[in-house]
Short mmCIF file of C-alpha atoms in Angstrom, two decimals:
data_model
loop_
_atom_site.label_atom_id
_atom_site.label_comp_id
_atom_site.label_asym_id
_atom_site.label_seq_id
_atom_site.Cartn_x
_atom_site.Cartn_y
_atom_site.Cartn_z
CA MET A 10 0.12 0.04 -0.09
CA LYS A 11 2.71 2.34 0.83
CA LEU A 12 4.48 1.82 -2.41
CA PHE A 13 1.12 2.20 -4.36
CA ILE A 14 0.48 5.56 -2.75
CA LYS A 15 3.85 6.82 -3.35
CA ASP A 16 3.65 5.78 -6.90
CA GLN A 17 0.12 7.49 -7.29
CA LEU A 18 0.92 10.81 -5.50
CA PRO A 19 1.55 12.75 -8.72
CA LEU A 20 -1.97 11.63 -9.78
CA ILE A 21 -3.41 12.77 -6.58
CA CYS A 22 -1.51 16.27 -6.97
CA LEU A 23 -3.07 16.41 -10.57
CA TYR A 24 -6.40 15.63 -9.41
CA LEU A 25 -6.38 18.29 -6.59
CA LEU A 26 -4.90 20.77 -8.83
CA THR A 27 -7.33 20.36 -11.65
CA PHE A 28 -10.68 19.82 -10.11
CA VAL A 29 -10.08 21.65 -6.96
CA GLY A 30 -7.60 24.32 -7.75
CA PHE A 31 -9.10 25.31 -10.98
CA PHE A 32 -12.50 25.17 -9.77
CA LEU A 33 -11.81 27.63 -6.79
CA LEU A 34 -9.66 29.88 -9.19
CA TYR A 35 -12.59 30.06 -11.71
CA ASP A 36 -15.17 30.42 -9.21
CA TRP A 37 -13.52 33.40 -7.68
CA LEU A 38 -12.72 35.16 -10.82
CA ASP A 39 -15.95 34.93 -13.07
CA GLY A 40 -17.72 31.56 -12.08
CA PHE A 41 -18.27 29.11 -14.94
CA SER A 42 -20.70 30.94 -16.94
CA ARG A 43 -18.15 32.21 -19.59
CA SER A 44 -15.15 29.81 -19.14
CA LYS A 45 -16.40 26.08 -19.45
CA ILE A 46 -14.46 25.48 -22.69
CA TYR A 47 -11.32 27.05 -21.03
CA PHE A 48 -11.54 25.06 -17.97
CA VAL A 49 -12.01 21.84 -20.14
CA PHE A 50 -9.01 22.88 -22.32
CA LEU A 51 -6.66 23.54 -19.37
CA SER A 52 -7.84 20.23 -17.65
CA LEU A 53 -6.83 18.17 -20.87
CA VAL A 54 -3.49 20.12 -21.32
CA MET A 55 -2.70 19.27 -17.46
CA LEU A 56 -3.55 15.62 -18.21
CA LEU A 57 -1.41 15.45 -21.31
CA ALA A 58 1.27 16.98 -19.41
CA PHE A 59 0.85 14.34 -16.56
CA LEU A 60 1.00 11.50 -19.11
CA PHE A 61 4.12 12.74 -20.72
CA TYR A 62 5.64 13.06 -17.32
CA ARG A 63 4.77 9.48 -16.26
CA TYR A 64 6.09 7.97 -19.59
CA PHE A 65 9.30 9.57 -19.35
CA THR A 66 9.74 8.77 -15.60
CA GLN A 67 8.65 5.15 -16.25
CA ARG A 68 9.64 4.40 -19.87
CA ASN A 69 12.53 1.93 -18.54
CA ILE A 70 9.77 -0.35 -17.31
CA TYR A 71 7.69 -0.10 -20.31
CA LYS A 72 10.96 -0.65 -22.53
CA GLN A 73 11.61 -3.72 -20.14
CA LEU A 74 8.36 -5.40 -20.42
CA SER A 75 8.08 -4.93 -24.27
CA PHE A 76 10.89 -7.29 -25.31
CA LYS A 77 11.71 -10.97 -24.21
CA PRO A 78 14.78 -11.08 -22.16
CA LYS A 79 17.59 -13.36 -23.67
CA LYS A 80 19.16 -13.76 -20.18
CA LEU A 81 18.35 -12.89 -16.53
CA GLU A 82 20.57 -9.90 -16.28
CA ASP A 83 18.43 -8.13 -19.18
CA THR A 84 15.63 -7.81 -16.48
CA ILE A 85 17.93 -5.53 -14.54
CA PHE A 86 18.17 -1.68 -15.58
CA GLN A 87 20.91 0.39 -14.06
CA SER A 88 19.46 3.90 -13.57
CA PRO A 89 16.06 3.90 -12.13
CA SER A 90 14.43 7.20 -12.55
CA SER A 91 11.29 6.75 -10.48
CA ILE A 92 9.91 5.13 -7.18
CA LEU A 93 8.16 2.35 -9.18
CA GLU A 94 11.37 1.84 -11.19
CA GLU A 95 13.63 1.69 -7.96
CA ALA A 96 11.36 -0.82 -6.51
CA TYR A 97 11.27 -2.76 -9.67
CA PHE A 98 15.03 -2.82 -9.83
CA LYS A 99 15.41 -3.83 -6.31
CA HIS A 100 12.83 -6.71 -6.60
CA ASN A 101 14.54 -8.13 -9.68
CA LEU A 102 18.01 -7.91 -8.17
CA ALA A 103 16.90 -9.91 -5.12
CA SER A 104 15.36 -12.52 -7.28
CA LEU A 105 18.54 -12.71 -9.33
CA GLU A 106 20.70 -13.23 -6.23
CA ILE A 107 18.16 -15.87 -4.84
CA TYR A 108 18.35 -17.75 -8.46
CA HIS A 109 22.36 -17.52 -8.38
CA LYS A 110 22.36 -18.95 -5.03
CA GLU A 111 20.15 -21.94 -5.93
CA ILE A 112 22.16 -22.46 -9.36
CA ASN A 113 25.53 -22.61 -7.15
CA VAL A 114 24.04 -25.17 -4.81
CA LEU A 115 22.74 -27.11 -7.74
CA LYS A 116 26.32 -26.90 -9.52
CA ASN A 117 27.97 -28.12 -6.25
CA LYS A 118 25.54 -30.98 -6.25
CA GLN A 119 26.36 -31.98 -9.66
CA LYS A 120 30.03 -31.80 -9.10
CA ASP A 121 29.75 -34.01 -6.16
CA TYR A 122 27.52 -36.41 -8.14
CA GLN A 123 30.08 -36.50 -11.24
CA MET A 124 33.01 -37.19 -8.65
CA MET A 125 31.09 -39.95 -7.25
CA ILE A 126 30.20 -41.45 -10.56
CA ASN A 127 33.77 -41.14 -11.73
CA HIS A 128 35.28 -42.76 -8.64
CA TRP A 129 32.66 -45.74 -8.79
CA VAL A 130 33.64 -46.27 -12.36
CA HIS A 131 37.44 -46.14 -11.84
CA GLU A 132 36.99 -48.67 -8.86
CA LEU A 133 34.79 -50.91 -10.86
CA LYS A 134 37.36 -51.00 -13.84
CA THR A 135 40.03 -52.77 -11.66
CA PRO A 136 37.93 -55.86 -10.88
CA VAL A 137 36.78 -55.87 -14.68
CA SER A 138 40.21 -55.68 -16.00
CA VAL A 139 41.37 -58.59 -13.83
CA ILE A 140 38.43 -60.76 -14.85
CA SER A 141 39.21 -59.79 -18.55
CA MET A 142 42.99 -60.86 -18.05
CA MET A 143 41.77 -64.20 -16.68
CA ALA A 144 39.51 -64.77 -19.47
CA GLN A 145 42.25 -63.96 -22.04
CA MET A 146 44.65 -66.45 -20.48
CA ASN A 147 42.07 -69.16 -21.23
CA GLU A 148 40.46 -68.24 -24.61
CA SER A 149 40.38 -71.73 -25.60
CA ASP A 150 37.71 -72.29 -22.91
CA GLU A 151 34.45 -71.42 -24.79
CA THR A 152 32.78 -70.44 -21.36
CA LEU A 153 35.77 -67.87 -20.54
CA TYR A 154 35.71 -66.71 -24.21
CA LYS A 155 32.04 -65.60 -23.47
CA VAL A 156 32.98 -64.12 -20.16
CA LYS A 157 35.54 -62.06 -22.00
CA GLN A 158 32.87 -60.72 -24.50
CA GLU A 159 30.56 -59.87 -21.66
CA VAL A 160 33.52 -57.93 -19.82
CA ASN A 161 34.27 -56.15 -22.92
CA ARG A 162 30.45 -54.84 -22.99
CA ILE A 163 30.84 -53.81 -19.49
CA ASN A 164 34.09 -51.70 -20.24
CA TYR A 165 32.56 -50.13 -23.23
CA ASN A 166 29.32 -49.02 -20.97
CA LEU A 167 31.80 -47.78 -18.40
CA SER A 168 33.84 -45.83 -20.90
CA GLN A 169 30.45 -44.45 -21.99
CA ILE A 170 29.59 -43.11 -18.80
CA VAL A 171 32.97 -41.39 -18.27
CA THR A 172 32.91 -39.97 -21.82
CA TYR A 173 29.30 -38.55 -21.14
CA LEU A 174 30.50 -36.79 -17.84
CA ARG A 175 33.46 -35.51 -19.60
CA THR A 176 31.34 -33.88 -22.15
CA GLU A 177 29.98 -31.42 -19.53
CA GLU A 178 33.33 -29.86 -19.33
CA PHE A 179 34.36 -30.12 -22.87
CA SER A 180 36.09 -26.66 -23.59
CA ALA A 181 38.48 -27.44 -20.68
CA ASP A 182 39.40 -30.59 -22.49
CA LEU A 183 39.83 -29.17 -26.08
CA LYS A 184 43.17 -29.18 -28.06
CA ILE A 185 42.70 -28.62 -31.89
CA ASP A 186 45.46 -30.28 -34.18
CA HIS A 187 46.21 -31.08 -37.85
CA VAL A 188 44.96 -34.61 -37.78
CA SER A 189 45.21 -37.21 -40.47
CA LEU A 190 41.51 -38.77 -40.94
CA LYS A 191 42.90 -41.89 -42.25
CA ASN A 192 45.26 -42.60 -39.21
CA VAL A 193 42.57 -41.79 -36.65
CA THR A 194 40.22 -44.15 -38.39
CA LYS A 195 42.53 -46.88 -38.57
CA GLU A 196 43.14 -46.47 -34.75
CA VAL A 197 39.54 -46.79 -33.89
CA ILE A 198 39.15 -49.97 -36.39
CA ASN A 199 42.42 -51.33 -34.37
CA GLU A 200 40.52 -50.70 -31.06
CA LEU A 201 37.39 -52.33 -32.26
CA LYS A 202 39.22 -55.46 -34.10
CA ASP A 203 37.90 -57.85 -31.25
CA PHE A 204 34.45 -56.70 -31.83
CA PHE A 205 34.78 -57.11 -35.74
CA ILE A 206 35.88 -60.70 -35.08
CA SER A 207 33.34 -61.67 -32.69
CA LYS A 208 30.54 -60.28 -34.97
CA SER A 209 32.02 -61.80 -38.20
CA VAL A 210 31.97 -58.25 -39.69
CA TYR A 211 34.94 -56.73 -41.57
CA PRO A 212 36.07 -53.15 -42.17
CA ARG A 213 37.17 -51.92 -45.59
CA ILE A 214 38.70 -48.34 -45.92
CA SER A 215 38.76 -46.59 -49.16
CA VAL A 216 40.81 -43.30 -49.01
CA ALA A 217 40.89 -41.09 -52.28
CA GLU A 218 43.76 -39.33 -50.96
CA ASP A 219 45.51 -38.56 -47.51
CA VAL A 220 42.99 -36.21 -45.97
CA TRP A 221 43.91 -33.79 -43.18
CA ILE A 222 41.62 -31.91 -40.81
CA HIS A 223 41.72 -29.58 -38.09
CA THR A 224 39.96 -31.15 -35.00
CA ASP A 225 40.46 -32.47 -31.54
CA LYS A 226 41.77 -35.96 -32.22
CA LYS A 227 40.65 -37.60 -29.19
CA TRP A 228 36.98 -36.30 -29.20
CA LEU A 229 36.77 -37.36 -32.69
CA LYS A 230 38.10 -40.50 -31.92
CA ILE A 231 35.49 -41.15 -29.49
CA SER A 232 32.65 -40.10 -32.08
CA LEU A 233 34.17 -42.63 -34.61
CA TYR A 234 34.40 -45.36 -32.11
CA GLN A 235 30.75 -44.92 -31.35
CA ILE A 236 29.59 -44.81 -34.93
CA ILE A 237 31.70 -47.75 -36.26
CA ASN A 238 30.84 -49.68 -33.04
CA ASN A 239 27.00 -49.17 -33.98
CA ALA A 240 27.92 -50.21 -37.43
CA ILE A 241 29.19 -53.36 -36.32
CA LYS A 242 26.61 -54.03 -33.89
CA TYR A 243 23.67 -53.65 -36.49
CA SER A 244 25.48 -55.40 -39.29
CA ASP A 245 24.39 -58.57 -40.86
CA LYS A 246 26.80 -61.45 -40.15
CA GLY A 247 29.57 -61.74 -42.78
CA ARG A 248 29.06 -58.28 -44.23
CA ILE A 249 31.43 -55.45 -44.50
CA VAL A 250 31.53 -51.98 -43.08
CA TYR A 251 32.61 -49.62 -45.43
CA ILE A 252 34.53 -46.50 -44.57
CA ASN A 253 34.97 -44.09 -47.30
CA LEU A 254 37.33 -40.95 -46.70
CA CYS A 255 37.52 -38.21 -49.51
CA LEU A 256 37.30 -34.56 -50.42
CA LYS A 257 34.22 -33.23 -51.89
CA LYS A 258 34.46 -29.50 -53.08
CA ASP A 259 37.27 -28.59 -50.60
CA ILE A 260 35.15 -30.43 -47.83
CA ALA A 261 36.73 -33.53 -46.06
CA VAL A 262 33.99 -36.23 -45.59
CA ILE A 263 33.95 -39.54 -43.75
CA GLU A 264 31.22 -41.99 -44.63
CA ILE A 265 30.60 -45.01 -42.71
CA THR A 266 28.10 -47.46 -44.34
CA ASN A 267 27.03 -50.71 -43.03
CA TYR A 268 24.54 -53.23 -44.50
CA GLY A 269 21.86 -54.84 -41.95
CA ILE A 270 18.70 -54.10 -40.28
CA GLY A 271 18.90 -50.26 -40.88
CA ILE A 272 16.88 -47.69 -39.07
CA GLU A 273 13.27 -47.00 -38.94
CA LYS A 274 12.26 -43.79 -40.71
CA SER A 275 10.27 -42.64 -37.58
CA ASP A 276 13.54 -43.31 -35.46
CA ILE A 277 16.10 -41.14 -37.70
CA LYS A 278 15.08 -37.80 -35.98
CA ARG A 279 15.41 -39.22 -32.33
CA ILE A 280 18.65 -41.59 -32.53
CA PHE A 281 20.38 -38.47 -31.03
CA ASP A 282 18.40 -38.21 -27.95
CA LEU A 283 19.73 -39.23 -24.61
CA PHE A 284 18.58 -42.78 -23.67
CA TYR A 285 16.43 -43.20 -26.94
CA THR A 286 16.89 -46.77 -28.13
CA GLY A 287 14.34 -47.06 -30.86
CA GLU A 288 13.13 -50.01 -32.43
CA ASN A 289 16.55 -51.52 -33.06
CA GLY A 290 17.57 -50.93 -29.47
CA LYS A 291 14.31 -52.89 -28.37
CA ARG A 292 15.19 -55.85 -30.63
CA ASN A 293 19.15 -55.80 -29.71
CA GLY A 294 18.69 -55.48 -26.03
CA ASP A 295 22.01 -54.03 -25.40
CA SER A 296 21.66 -50.60 -26.45
CA SER A 297 22.20 -47.90 -23.80
CA GLY A 298 21.09 -45.01 -25.83
CA MET A 299 24.05 -43.02 -24.87
CA GLY A 300 26.41 -43.64 -27.88
CA LEU A 301 24.79 -41.38 -30.59
CA TYR A 302 23.87 -38.92 -27.79
CA ILE A 303 27.65 -38.43 -27.25
CA VAL A 304 28.42 -38.27 -30.96
CA LYS A 305 25.80 -35.38 -31.50
CA LYS A 306 27.07 -33.51 -28.31
CA THR A 307 30.91 -33.98 -29.37
CA LEU A 308 30.43 -33.10 -33.27
CA ASP A 309 28.30 -30.12 -32.48
CA MET A 310 30.81 -28.81 -30.07
CA LEU A 311 33.70 -29.55 -32.46
CA GLY A 312 31.61 -27.49 -35.31
CA HIS A 313 31.40 -30.58 -37.62
CA GLU A 314 28.23 -31.33 -39.53
CA TYR A 315 26.71 -34.76 -39.79
CA LYS A 316 23.97 -36.63 -41.31
CA VAL A 317 22.42 -40.09 -41.28
CA GLU A 318 20.73 -41.88 -44.16
CA SER A 319 19.12 -45.40 -43.85
CA LYS A 320 16.98 -47.88 -45.62
CA ILE A 321 15.17 -50.46 -43.43
CA ASN A 322 16.68 -53.90 -43.95
CA GLU A 323 19.49 -52.60 -46.46
CA LYS A 324 21.98 -50.10 -45.37
CA THR A 325 22.70 -47.14 -42.95
CA THR A 326 25.33 -44.51 -44.04
CA PHE A 327 26.69 -41.97 -41.26
CA SER A 328 28.50 -38.87 -42.89
CA ILE A 329 30.68 -36.31 -41.19
CA PHE A 330 31.60 -33.33 -42.91
CA PHE A 331 34.93 -31.28 -41.79
CA LYS A 332 35.09 -27.71 -43.53
CA PRO A 333 38.65 -26.44 -44.29
#
């Protein structure tokens, strides 16, 4: 109520001046018999003057409410010129401080959560590595060979979790180099050789020329690993995963094509969503829905364009474009 009275005080003064002051003045001079029009005219002039005054003293609020802010700081103006503007400024400033405090609390909780997950993953990797080593020493045993395959799946999923957490602080871990696309691809294929063998799928690299690009080698390898891993996973037994590296109008392109179940048309737009597995994931049973989300986030942050084309029960091609 106090703020309302302060804000409306100029209106009260205008009312008193126009309808009381003028009334008494005209009544004292000559009454209203000859000056009705002049009285109305002066009243309108006073009203317009008051409206101009209100507009120019509160124009900051009108401007503030006339556009959509892009960030919270846009709701704060620095030089309030009226009582209402000053109260509005203080209110928004207090709200902003509360918001920042809550955000800091959430950030600290998130950091604790990430540290806990990282610690848990690294603790889990030790016994998994021991089991893998023991199985590798007795690969002739069919049961232990299957154990090794399952251990590899566990390692892959643990690595996905760590990679997902690292993408939250991507910029701090970024290093742009002049990278050979052919060498990076070969390194990824070598890391996946056991998976190729276990799935009876074979890689074939076609290189038009030695293609060099500017990118972060580690993060590009993570993306290629996820894409080629999926190509192997969803290929028909005995088929080939084709990896074509070339230059198209000064743009370096890598195309990864596999022949298998393909991707449903309805799933194409959603395959990059976190934890979305689609029809293939439901049939396959071991899809986490994290791999292509990591690919999208990584390639977006690296600035590399990409696209996926697929025909159901035929082939799927994942293309990445590297601008000069």
